[in-house]
């Protein structure tokens, strides 16, 4: 059923019912899909979506401003450069999951613990994949979760190439947004050690009684494009075992990186 023009315009004016924002979002997506196969003019788009020209123009202008659409005078609207970027990023993420999956399964089997794969998503760690371990442990993470960078092993591994200034900025922001409380001086000292070691720990900072060892994944440019972690209950993750797991986790991260084209410098 089509949303009436009147209700949509009321929603855009801020007086719509609950769900009005979603209706506007869906109209924007409809416009993107409409020009995915051919360039269309304002009049053609308004007719196709059963909207007034003024409403269509407002939506199109917003999409052009954000780069999702582009406009050519006397020709019409087409897909914009932002979609090219997002498509490239989506492809890279899909490739990362596909390349990493066998390695994650092998690492989970060898350690008997849960293995995660994540990427940097804005200022959060986005979990792309999870392979459960054999131990009867409930780890609350889910694929699609976005977690604080500063309290998760994955997040810290994703940040090891960032500057100390960024670390401090992110720590303060995460604390303000409700991340588990931590001592900033201790946290920064640990981050410096993690960066030097090429791996990171989660010492029950994100989830009570859960610890993990994480390491970054790099692409052909040497840029960090993801990270993996091995997580388990604290009773199975003594300081000694975390140290022992470091080489395994870094080794698997390195194997995934090499499949993505990364060539480490000779020692």
XYZ file of C-alpha atoms in Angstrom:
267
model
C 0.000 0.000 0.000
C 1.410 3.399 -0.975
C 1.830 6.044 1.722
C -0.259 9.094 0.892
C 1.546 12.220 -0.266
C -0.108 14.231 2.490
C 1.065 11.944 5.264
C 4.602 11.860 3.860
C 4.799 15.645 3.594
C 3.451 15.938 7.135
C 6.156 13.556 8.292
C 8.853 15.616 6.589
C 7.540 18.695 8.351
C 8.052 16.950 11.699
C 4.412 16.312 12.516
C 4.044 12.750 11.292
C 3.034 9.717 13.306
C 5.454 7.162 14.721
C 7.319 5.598 11.819
C 7.240 8.718 9.646
C 11.030 8.833 9.557
C 11.091 5.277 8.271
C 8.597 6.217 5.557
C 10.839 9.047 4.411
C 13.850 6.728 4.448
C 11.969 4.181 2.330
C 11.063 6.887 -0.203
C 14.727 7.849 -0.432
C 15.667 4.230 -1.055
C 12.924 3.977 -3.671
C 14.495 6.929 -5.489
C 17.931 5.316 -5.428
C 16.538 2.064 -6.775
C 14.537 3.896 -9.448
C 17.679 5.402 -10.999
C 19.783 2.250 -10.605
C 19.091 1.182 -14.190
C 18.595 4.489 -16.009
C 18.803 8.244 -15.567
C 15.435 9.804 -14.742
C 14.209 13.360 -14.509
C 12.432 14.953 -11.559
C 9.062 14.636 -13.304
C 9.654 10.977 -14.160
C 10.653 10.146 -10.595
C 7.717 11.996 -9.065
C 5.312 10.139 -11.343
C 6.962 6.767 -10.747
C 6.843 7.143 -6.948
C 3.431 8.859 -6.892
C 4.807 11.929 -5.093
C 4.488 15.654 -5.642
C 7.368 17.321 -7.450
C 8.190 19.426 -4.380
C 8.470 16.386 -2.112
C 10.489 14.490 -4.714
C 12.816 17.454 -5.168
C 13.463 17.722 -1.408
C 14.324 14.045 -1.182
C 16.523 14.167 -4.278
C 18.375 17.248 -3.036
C 19.197 15.499 0.243
C 20.468 12.430 -1.592
C 22.591 14.544 -3.936
C 24.036 16.484 -0.983
C 25.120 13.224 0.662
C 26.546 11.835 -2.585
C 24.068 8.974 -2.980
C 22.750 10.486 -6.221
C 24.229 12.843 -8.814
C 22.414 15.308 -11.070
C 23.164 16.181 -14.698
C 21.305 19.230 -16.046
C 18.767 18.443 -18.798
C 19.474 14.725 -18.336
C 18.353 13.753 -14.871
C 19.478 11.866 -11.779
C 21.848 8.917 -11.559
C 23.672 6.955 -8.878
C 26.249 9.019 -7.013
C 29.873 8.525 -5.927
C 28.972 7.555 -2.341
C 27.353 4.383 -3.655
C 30.545 3.486 -5.517
C 32.470 3.824 -2.262
C 29.924 1.838 -0.253
C 29.865 -0.863 -2.903
C 33.641 -1.153 -2.731
C 33.552 -1.337 1.064
C 30.765 -3.916 1.011
C 32.744 -6.033 -1.434
C 35.849 -5.739 0.725
C 33.919 -6.849 3.803
C 32.395 -9.790 1.940
C 35.829 -10.794 0.665
C 37.278 -10.509 4.174
C 34.656 -12.831 5.643
C 35.110 -15.339 2.832
C 38.905 -15.353 3.126
C 38.936 -15.414 6.912
C 36.284 -18.052 7.594
C 38.443 -21.197 7.142
C 41.148 -19.666 9.318
C 38.605 -18.766 12.017
C 37.277 -22.321 12.045
C 40.790 -23.745 12.292
C 41.687 -21.399 15.143
C 38.459 -22.174 17.024
C 39.114 -25.907 16.693
C 42.724 -25.590 17.848
C 41.949 -23.413 20.873
C 38.468 -24.787 21.663
C 37.471 -21.156 22.232
C 35.206 -18.676 20.430
C 36.774 -16.750 17.567
C 35.532 -13.399 16.240
C 36.176 -11.331 13.128
C 35.501 -7.594 13.157
C 36.137 -4.343 11.324
C 36.246 -0.666 12.158
C 32.802 0.864 11.659
C 33.042 4.572 12.367
C 34.231 4.711 15.964
C 33.032 1.217 16.881
C 34.046 -2.388 16.289
C 31.560 -4.188 14.023
C 31.433 -7.968 14.437
C 31.320 -9.641 11.001
C 31.697 -13.308 11.942
C 31.760 -15.592 14.975
C 32.821 -19.229 15.307
C 31.788 -20.720 18.671
C 34.273 -22.813 20.610
C 33.749 -26.232 22.149
C 33.605 -25.029 25.747
C 30.202 -24.510 27.341
C 30.606 -20.786 27.740
C 28.056 -18.120 26.927
C 29.700 -15.207 25.128
C 27.036 -12.615 24.378
C 28.558 -11.236 21.158
C 26.569 -11.555 17.932
C 27.339 -10.968 14.280
C 26.243 -7.412 13.527
C 27.012 -6.112 17.024
C 28.777 -2.757 17.286
C 30.934 -2.536 20.404
C 33.153 0.167 21.933
C 36.677 0.210 20.566
C 38.356 0.906 23.885
C 36.898 -1.953 25.931
C 37.054 -4.818 23.415
C 40.038 -6.810 22.227
C 38.911 -6.440 18.617
C 38.512 -2.703 19.031
C 41.957 -2.226 20.483
C 43.535 -4.363 17.758
C 41.782 -2.234 15.147
C 43.301 0.890 16.743
C 46.944 -0.123 17.180
C 48.043 1.974 14.172
C 46.135 5.054 15.348
C 47.862 7.858 17.209
C 47.892 8.134 21.017
C 45.851 11.304 20.569
C 43.095 9.279 18.900
C 43.283 6.668 21.636
C 42.755 9.339 24.297
C 39.921 10.951 22.353
C 38.188 7.628 21.824
C 38.636 6.570 25.458
C 36.984 9.746 26.742
C 34.150 9.440 24.208
C 33.506 5.756 24.993
C 33.453 6.441 28.713
C 30.941 9.244 28.160
C 28.808 6.897 26.047
C 28.622 4.270 28.796
C 31.581 1.955 28.192
C 32.667 0.005 31.312
C 34.597 2.283 33.649
C 38.380 2.115 33.390
C 41.450 4.020 34.544
C 42.622 6.131 31.620
C 46.323 6.170 32.522
C 46.435 2.375 32.884
C 44.454 1.921 29.680
C 46.766 4.191 27.663
C 49.861 2.429 28.992
C 48.411 -0.918 27.953
C 47.494 0.411 24.499
C 51.091 1.498 23.929
C 52.182 -2.040 24.801
C 49.565 -3.562 22.517
C 50.711 -1.404 19.600
C 54.318 -2.457 20.154
C 53.356 -6.141 20.385
C 50.991 -6.153 17.394
C 48.153 -7.616 19.429
C 45.670 -6.598 22.114
C 43.994 -8.061 25.186
C 40.528 -7.720 26.677
C 40.978 -8.255 30.419
C 37.295 -8.619 31.367
C 36.805 -4.981 30.350
C 33.833 -5.460 28.047
C 32.095 -8.493 29.574
C 32.524 -9.797 33.102
C 34.627 -12.986 33.334
C 35.440 -12.939 29.591
C 38.979 -12.392 28.307
C 40.365 -12.370 24.787
C 43.473 -12.047 22.657
C 43.141 -10.091 19.399
C 45.339 -9.171 16.434
C 44.907 -6.922 13.368
C 44.474 -7.991 9.755
C 46.154 -5.922 7.022
C 45.532 -5.546 3.303
C 48.023 -5.219 0.446
C 48.728 -1.603 1.437
C 49.584 -2.619 4.989
C 46.455 -0.886 6.274
C 44.472 -2.529 9.066
C 41.167 -3.692 7.556
C 39.972 -6.014 10.285
C 40.903 -7.971 13.375
C 40.376 -11.403 14.888
C 40.098 -12.445 18.515
C 40.011 -15.595 20.616
C 37.633 -15.231 23.568
C 36.969 -17.466 26.538
C 36.027 -17.477 30.205
C 38.626 -16.033 32.550
C 39.139 -19.464 34.121
C 40.552 -20.672 30.781
C 42.406 -17.427 30.063
C 45.139 -17.011 32.624
C 47.817 -14.410 31.933
C 50.145 -17.243 30.930
C 47.695 -18.718 28.426
C 46.969 -15.321 26.890
C 50.683 -14.889 26.330
C 50.872 -18.364 24.790
C 47.929 -17.620 22.483
C 49.539 -14.440 21.210
C 51.660 -16.167 18.559
C 48.704 -18.293 17.394
C 46.367 -15.337 17.023
C 48.973 -13.144 15.353
C 49.893 -16.045 13.089
C 46.326 -16.571 11.872
C 45.833 -12.815 11.431
C 49.041 -12.807 9.399
C 47.844 -15.700 7.224
C 44.582 -13.894 6.461
C 46.549 -10.720 5.736
C 48.777 -12.524 3.247
C 45.722 -13.856 1.424
C 44.591 -10.226 1.137
C 47.924 -9.331 -0.470
C 49.903 -8.126 2.546
C 53.640 -8.752 2.399
C 55.377 -8.115 5.741
C 58.792 -6.522 5.616
C 61.696 -8.905 6.047
C 63.163 -8.851 9.554
